[in-house]
Amino acid sequence: MDTRQLGTSDLHITPIGFGAWAIGGSGWQFAWGGQDDGDSIATIREALDAGVNWIDTAAVYGLGHSEEMVARALEGVPVRPYVFTKCSMVWDKRRKVATVSRPRPFGGNARPACDG
């Protein structure tokens, strides 16, 4: 699949990416409904096999479940795609989602998510 330069960066991405919102599954405020994890993993791998070189996800998609599915799908994949994520939405113990009114720079909202 052809790639295009992303803005002025040195990244070259395919015009089509894989959006991982729906694989977050059910049980959260903006859910699309239940998903089969095996199907989600297979679908990500199929997209990569078709030449897609980037995945869009966010910690809030399924309250972490989408990112877990992406990680599982990438196990053993020799050529890793770019994984683009967002970190301005958080949730509490009741699974209530909220937007951080003043997102902090990397090291603020993102660092804890990256560190696990």
Short mmCIF file of C-alpha atoms in Angstrom, two decimals:
data_model
loop_
_atom_site.label_atom_id
_atom_site.label_comp_id
_atom_site.label_asym_id
_atom_site.label_seq_id
_atom_site.Cartn_x
_atom_site.Cartn_y
_atom_site.Cartn_z
CA MET A 1 0.00 0.00 0.00
CA ASP A 2 1.26 3.48 -0.79
CA THR A 3 2.24 5.81 2.03
CA ARG A 4 2.07 9.56 2.48
CA GLN A 5 4.16 11.86 4.61
CA LEU A 6 2.35 12.90 7.78
CA GLY A 7 2.59 16.69 7.82
CA THR A 8 6.19 17.81 8.09
CA SER A 9 7.22 14.76 10.16
CA ASP A 10 9.42 11.94 8.96
CA LEU A 11 6.48 9.51 9.33
CA HIS A 12 5.08 7.92 6.19
CA ILE A 13 1.68 6.38 6.79
CA THR A 14 -0.85 4.56 4.66
CA PRO A 15 -3.93 6.55 3.61
CA ILE A 16 -6.05 3.96 5.43
CA GLY A 17 -5.50 3.06 9.07
CA PHE A 18 -7.18 0.78 11.56
CA GLY A 19 -9.59 2.49 13.97
CA ALA A 20 -9.80 0.56 17.24
CA TRP A 21 -12.79 2.23 18.94
CA ALA A 22 -15.22 -0.65 18.44
CA ILE A 23 -12.85 -3.33 19.70
CA GLY A 24 -13.06 -1.68 23.11
CA GLY A 25 -16.17 -3.80 23.56
CA SER A 26 -19.08 -3.21 25.89
CA GLY A 27 -19.42 -2.02 29.46
CA TRP A 28 -18.36 1.57 29.07
CA GLN A 29 -20.14 4.86 28.46
CA PHE A 30 -19.62 5.09 24.67
CA ALA A 31 -19.61 1.38 23.81
CA TRP A 32 -20.73 0.05 20.46
CA GLY A 33 -21.54 -3.31 22.01
CA GLY A 34 -19.74 -6.52 22.76
CA GLN A 35 -16.92 -7.74 20.54
CA ASP A 36 -15.17 -11.07 20.30
CA ASP A 37 -11.53 -10.60 21.29
CA GLY A 38 -10.34 -13.30 18.90
CA ASP A 39 -12.13 -11.59 16.02
CA SER A 40 -10.66 -8.23 17.05
CA ILE A 41 -7.12 -9.59 17.06
CA ALA A 42 -7.64 -11.37 13.74
CA THR A 43 -9.06 -8.19 12.19
CA ILE A 44 -6.06 -6.11 13.27
CA ARG A 45 -3.69 -8.71 11.83
CA GLU A 46 -5.69 -8.82 8.59
CA ALA A 47 -5.39 -5.03 8.28
CA LEU A 48 -1.62 -5.26 8.80
CA ASP A 49 -1.38 -8.07 6.24
CA ALA A 50 -3.25 -5.80 3.79
CA GLY A 51 -0.54 -3.16 4.24
CA VAL A 52 -2.05 -0.81 6.83
CA ASN A 53 0.80 0.66 8.87
CA TRP A 54 -0.99 2.57 11.63
CA ILE A 55 -3.59 1.96 14.31
CA ASP A 56 -5.68 4.64 16.02
CA THR A 57 -6.66 3.85 19.60
CA ALA A 58 -7.08 5.53 22.98
CA ALA A 59 -6.94 4.40 26.57
CA VAL A 60 -10.60 5.36 27.00
CA TYR A 61 -11.80 2.95 24.26
CA GLY A 62 -13.24 0.19 26.40
CA LEU A 63 -11.49 1.70 29.42
CA GLY A 64 -8.22 0.16 28.30
CA HIS A 65 -9.58 -2.90 26.52
CA SER A 66 -8.92 -1.60 23.00
CA GLU A 67 -5.26 -0.95 23.77
CA GLU A 68 -4.99 -4.43 25.32
CA MET A 69 -6.38 -5.96 22.12
CA VAL A 70 -3.93 -3.95 20.01
CA ALA A 71 -1.04 -5.14 22.19
CA ARG A 72 -2.15 -8.76 21.91
CA ALA A 73 -2.56 -8.47 18.13
CA LEU A 74 0.97 -7.08 17.80
CA GLU A 75 2.60 -9.94 19.75
CA GLY A 76 5.07 -11.60 17.40
CA VAL A 77 4.42 -9.16 14.55
CA PRO A 78 7.86 -8.51 13.04
CA VAL A 79 7.10 -5.15 11.39
CA ARG A 80 5.34 -2.97 13.94
CA PRO A 81 2.81 -0.38 12.81
CA TYR A 82 2.61 3.10 14.25
CA VAL A 83 0.16 3.19 17.15
CA PHE A 84 -1.47 6.58 17.63
CA THR A 85 -3.30 7.12 20.91
CA LYS A 86 -4.96 9.91 22.86
CA CYS A 87 -4.96 10.59 26.57
CA SER A 88 -7.32 13.48 27.39
CA MET A 89 -10.18 11.29 28.61
CA VAL A 90 -10.07 9.49 31.95
CA TRP A 91 -12.47 7.35 33.98
CA ASP A 92 -13.19 6.74 37.61
CA LYS A 93 -13.90 3.62 39.70
CA ARG A 94 -17.56 3.76 38.63
CA ARG A 95 -16.41 3.68 34.96
CA LYS A 96 -17.68 7.21 34.41
CA VAL A 97 -15.73 8.90 31.60
CA ALA A 98 -14.69 12.54 31.77
CA THR A 99 -12.50 14.84 29.70
CA VAL A 100 -9.45 16.34 31.33
CA SER A 101 -10.11 20.08 31.10
CA ARG A 102 -6.44 20.99 30.97
CA PRO A 103 -4.46 18.14 29.45
CA ARG A 104 -0.91 18.06 30.69
CA PRO A 105 2.07 17.66 28.37
CA PHE A 106 3.64 14.27 27.82
CA GLY A 107 4.71 13.04 31.19
CA GLY A 108 1.41 14.24 32.66
CA ASN A 109 -1.62 12.32 31.39
CA ALA A 110 0.31 10.09 29.01
CA ARG A 111 3.21 8.89 31.15
CA PRO A 112 1.13 6.82 33.62
CA ALA A 113 -0.68 5.14 30.73
CA CYS A 114 2.58 4.28 28.99
CA ASP A 115 4.17 2.97 32.15
CA GLY A 116 1.24 0.63 32.78
#
